[in-house]
Tab-separated table of C-alpha atoms in Angstrom:
chain	number	residue	atom	x	y	z
A	74	UNK	CA	-3.644	-33.317	13.553
A	75	UNK	CA	-3.475	-30.082	11.566
A	76	UNK	CA	-1.016	-30.015	8.712
A	77	UNK	CA	1.506	-27.149	8.876
A	78	UNK	CA	1.247	-24.636	6.025
A	79	UNK	CA	4.257	-24.319	3.738
A	80	UNK	CA	6.511	-21.328	4.313
A	81	UNK	CA	7.761	-19.369	1.286
A	82	UNK	CA	10.440	-16.772	0.624
A	83	UNK	CA	10.748	-14.333	-2.257
A	84	UNK	CA	13.113	-16.788	-3.962
A	85	UNK	CA	10.236	-19.305	-4.166
A	86	UNK	CA	7.690	-16.943	-5.742
A	87	UNK	CA	9.768	-14.530	-7.833
A	88	UNK	CA	9.160	-16.416	-11.106
A	89	UNK	CA	5.564	-17.477	-10.504
A	90	UNK	CA	3.003	-16.401	-13.097
A	91	UNK	CA	0.970	-13.332	-12.083
A	92	UNK	CA	1.483	-10.721	-9.382
A	93	UNK	CA	2.099	-12.126	-5.911
A	94	UNK	CA	2.516	-10.689	-2.459
A	95	UNK	CA	4.199	-12.520	0.371
A	96	UNK	CA	3.170	-11.812	3.949
A	97	UNK	CA	5.043	-13.623	6.698
A	98	UNK	CA	5.879	-16.434	4.284
A	99	UNK	CA	2.312	-16.862	2.967
A	100	UNK	CA	1.804	-16.092	-0.769
A	101	UNK	CA	-1.258	-14.198	-2.048
A	102	UNK	CA	-2.144	-13.916	-5.741
A	103	UNK	CA	-3.336	-10.421	-6.604
A	104	UNK	CA	-6.556	-10.316	-8.616
A	105	UNK	CA	-6.938	-8.215	-11.726
A	106	UNK	CA	-8.262	-4.825	-10.575
A	107	UNK	CA	-11.622	-3.375	-11.592
A	108	UNK	CA	-12.159	-0.161	-13.566
A	109	UNK	CA	-13.263	1.588	-10.372
A	110	UNK	CA	-10.067	0.501	-8.594
A	111	UNK	CA	-7.833	1.707	-11.421
A	112	UNK	CA	-9.755	4.980	-11.781
A	113	UNK	CA	-9.213	5.789	-8.089
A	114	UNK	CA	-5.526	4.785	-8.238
A	115	UNK	CA	-5.020	6.968	-11.320
A	116	UNK	CA	-6.679	10.016	-9.789
A	117	UNK	CA	-4.706	9.694	-6.552
A	118	UNK	CA	-1.476	9.174	-8.499
A	119	UNK	CA	-2.059	12.462	-10.336
A	120	UNK	CA	-2.708	14.328	-7.082
A	121	UNK	CA	0.246	12.823	-5.233
A	122	UNK	CA	2.723	13.121	-8.118
A	123	UNK	CA	1.991	16.812	-8.565
A	124	UNK	CA	2.578	17.395	-4.837
A	125	UNK	CA	5.692	15.246	-4.333
A	126	UNK	CA	7.571	15.762	-7.609
A	127	UNK	CA	9.025	19.103	-6.490
A	128	UNK	CA	10.072	17.546	-3.169
A	129	UNK	CA	12.332	14.916	-4.722
A	130	UNK	CA	10.014	12.069	-3.745
A	131	UNK	CA	8.740	9.328	-6.042
A	132	UNK	CA	5.151	8.112	-6.328
A	133	UNK	CA	5.253	4.473	-7.422
A	134	UNK	CA	2.314	2.560	-8.912
A	135	UNK	CA	1.716	-1.162	-8.402
A	136	UNK	CA	2.864	-3.632	-9.375
A	137	UNK	CA	6.201	-2.840	-7.751
A	138	UNK	CA	7.679	-4.933	-4.958
A	139	UNK	CA	8.205	-3.409	-1.535
A	140	UNK	CA	10.363	-5.443	0.836
A	141	UNK	CA	9.464	-3.941	4.181
A	142	UNK	CA	12.362	-5.429	6.172
A	143	UNK	CA	15.526	-3.931	4.663
A	144	UNK	CA	17.789	-6.210	6.745
A	145	UNK	CA	16.401	-9.430	5.272
A	146	UNK	CA	18.557	-10.897	2.467
A	147	UNK	CA	16.732	-10.058	-0.774
A	148	UNK	CA	15.826	-13.539	-1.991
A	149	UNK	CA	15.083	-14.805	1.533
A	150	UNK	CA	12.536	-12.073	2.280
A	151	UNK	CA	9.340	-13.374	3.867
A	152	UNK	CA	7.309	-10.209	3.355
A	153	UNK	CA	7.142	-8.478	-0.027
A	154	UNK	CA	4.007	-6.457	-0.812
A	155	UNK	CA	2.745	-4.399	-3.753
A	156	UNK	CA	0.850	-1.362	-2.444
A	157	UNK	CA	-1.404	0.330	-5.003
A	158	UNK	CA	0.617	3.530	-4.486
A	159	UNK	CA	3.807	4.153	-2.535
A	160	UNK	CA	5.446	7.501	-1.863
A	161	UNK	CA	9.180	7.189	-1.289
A	162	UNK	CA	11.302	10.181	-0.294
A	163	UNK	CA	14.501	8.270	0.442
A	164	UNK	CA	15.502	7.518	-3.130
A	165	UNK	CA	18.318	5.190	-2.043
A	166	UNK	CA	15.609	2.685	-1.011
A	167	UNK	CA	14.561	2.179	-4.628
A	168	UNK	CA	16.188	-0.500	-6.750
A	169	UNK	CA	15.392	-1.531	-10.276
A	170	UNK	CA	13.101	-4.412	-9.255
A	171	UNK	CA	12.033	-3.472	-5.726
A	172	UNK	CA	12.398	-1.069	-2.880
A	173	UNK	CA	13.734	-2.023	0.537
A	174	UNK	CA	12.272	-0.519	3.667
A	175	UNK	CA	9.018	1.204	4.477
A	176	UNK	CA	7.588	3.768	2.049
A	177	UNK	CA	6.722	7.127	3.575
A	178	UNK	CA	3.087	6.917	2.448
A	179	UNK	CA	1.133	3.854	1.343
A	180	UNK	CA	-2.244	3.882	-0.413
A	181	UNK	CA	-4.304	0.694	-0.675
A	182	UNK	CA	-7.579	0.677	-2.600
A	183	UNK	CA	-9.842	-1.897	-0.984
A	184	UNK	CA	-11.597	-4.511	-3.058
A	185	UNK	CA	-13.754	-7.451	-1.976
A	186	UNK	CA	-10.798	-9.832	-2.380
A	187	UNK	CA	-8.252	-7.679	-0.484
A	188	UNK	CA	-10.169	-5.601	2.080
A	189	UNK	CA	-9.592	-7.887	5.055
A	190	UNK	CA	-5.891	-8.272	4.284
A	191	UNK	CA	-5.498	-4.494	3.754
A	192	UNK	CA	-7.343	-3.685	6.993
A	193	UNK	CA	-5.620	-6.313	9.119
A	194	UNK	CA	-2.353	-7.906	7.980
A	195	UNK	CA	-1.110	-4.956	5.949
A	196	UNK	CA	-2.240	-2.458	8.578
A	197	UNK	CA	-0.044	-4.213	11.165
A	198	UNK	CA	2.859	-4.597	8.729
A	199	UNK	CA	2.808	-0.926	7.760
A	200	UNK	CA	2.563	0.048	11.425
A	201	UNK	CA	5.373	-2.347	12.433
A	202	UNK	CA	7.789	-1.041	9.794
A	203	UNK	CA	7.017	2.655	10.381
A	204	UNK	CA	5.085	3.810	7.325
A	205	UNK	CA	4.429	7.480	8.135
A	206	UNK	CA	0.906	7.443	6.734
A	207	UNK	CA	-1.469	4.769	5.444
A	208	UNK	CA	-4.514	5.602	3.312
A	209	UNK	CA	-7.200	2.919	2.976
A	210	UNK	CA	-9.506	3.853	0.115
A	211	UNK	CA	-12.963	2.266	0.165
A	212	UNK	CA	-14.526	2.841	-3.285
A	213	UNK	CA	-17.838	1.212	-2.353
A	214	UNK	CA	-18.356	3.696	0.516
A	215	UNK	CA	-16.477	6.482	-1.312
A	216	UNK	CA	-14.199	7.163	1.672
A	217	UNK	CA	-10.506	7.400	2.443
A	218	UNK	CA	-9.333	6.516	5.924
A	219	UNK	CA	-6.033	8.196	6.833
A	220	UNK	CA	-3.847	6.697	9.558
A	221	UNK	CA	-0.736	8.461	10.808
A	222	UNK	CA	2.199	6.775	12.538
A	223	UNK	CA	3.411	8.321	15.790
A	224	UNK	CA	5.423	6.913	18.666
A	225	UNK	CA	5.662	3.440	17.145
A	226	UNK	CA	2.046	2.979	16.066
A	227	UNK	CA	-0.799	4.386	14.011
A	228	UNK	CA	-2.467	6.902	16.311
A	229	UNK	CA	-4.128	9.693	14.378
A	230	UNK	CA	-7.094	8.730	12.244
A	231	UNK	CA	-9.537	10.587	10.027
A	232	UNK	CA	-12.090	9.486	7.442
A	233	UNK	CA	-12.776	11.688	4.423
A	234	UNK	CA	-15.672	11.487	1.949
A	235	UNK	CA	-16.139	12.628	-1.664
A	236	UNK	CA	-17.164	16.173	-0.709
A	237	UNK	CA	-14.113	16.623	1.549
A	238	UNK	CA	-10.615	17.840	1.055
A	239	UNK	CA	-8.235	15.255	2.487
A	240	UNK	CA	-5.491	16.790	4.630
A	241	UNK	CA	-2.439	14.669	5.448
A	242	UNK	CA	-1.231	14.404	9.045
A	243	UNK	CA	2.298	13.560	7.857
A	244	UNK	CA	2.500	16.361	5.267
A	245	UNK	CA	0.014	19.070	6.383
A	246	UNK	CA	0.567	20.996	3.144
A	247	UNK	CA	-0.682	17.935	1.200
A	248	UNK	CA	-4.375	18.391	0.476
A	249	UNK	CA	-6.388	16.384	-2.026
A	250	UNK	CA	-9.845	17.354	-3.217
A	251	UNK	CA	-11.740	14.056	-3.230
A	252	UNK	CA	-14.569	15.048	-5.591
A	253	UNK	CA	-12.653	13.907	-8.707
A	254	UNK	CA	-11.068	10.835	-7.041
A	255	UNK	CA	-14.124	8.566	-7.232
A	256	UNK	CA	-15.856	7.746	-10.535
A	257	UNK	CA	-19.314	9.267	-11.031
A	258	UNK	CA	-21.928	7.263	-9.133
A	259	UNK	CA	-24.113	6.762	-12.174
A	260	UNK	CA	-21.210	4.947	-13.854
A	261	UNK	CA	-22.015	1.247	-14.206
A	262	UNK	CA	-18.601	-0.237	-13.431
């Protein structure tokens, strides 16, 4: 007989040591990111902040809690994630310790410990809650996969490499030159 896994809410994990995500009641400890991961996050933050600042949107760096289901009572939430970058244009969603509801744009930088979760569980969560656009950044392959939400699901998809200029489906005037996003290949990180 298989033992049932424990089910957690935000109330259970909010004071645990370290940075935790909670997906459908299952807690995940977030590993300390690598230099390469932080380099990519920093470069994308610069590009996104310069684009969205004039539009009244906020670009939020992890760790910052995102409670995707805004109807769930705060401490009883079963799904609270910490995307590497979130773009939020509805400022009323942002509280001091978390935001409630789906960000407009989510960026996740894949690492060996998170890639499967980012490509599967988080993909379906972001799709379910209506994130307009989801960028999955793969530093090892030096690519960014862009998924755009339409008619209740992610439908449009494009993959951009380091010599490309990424163009957003959600915000067509948002373009990001990817050459400076990835650290130089000769860097031993």
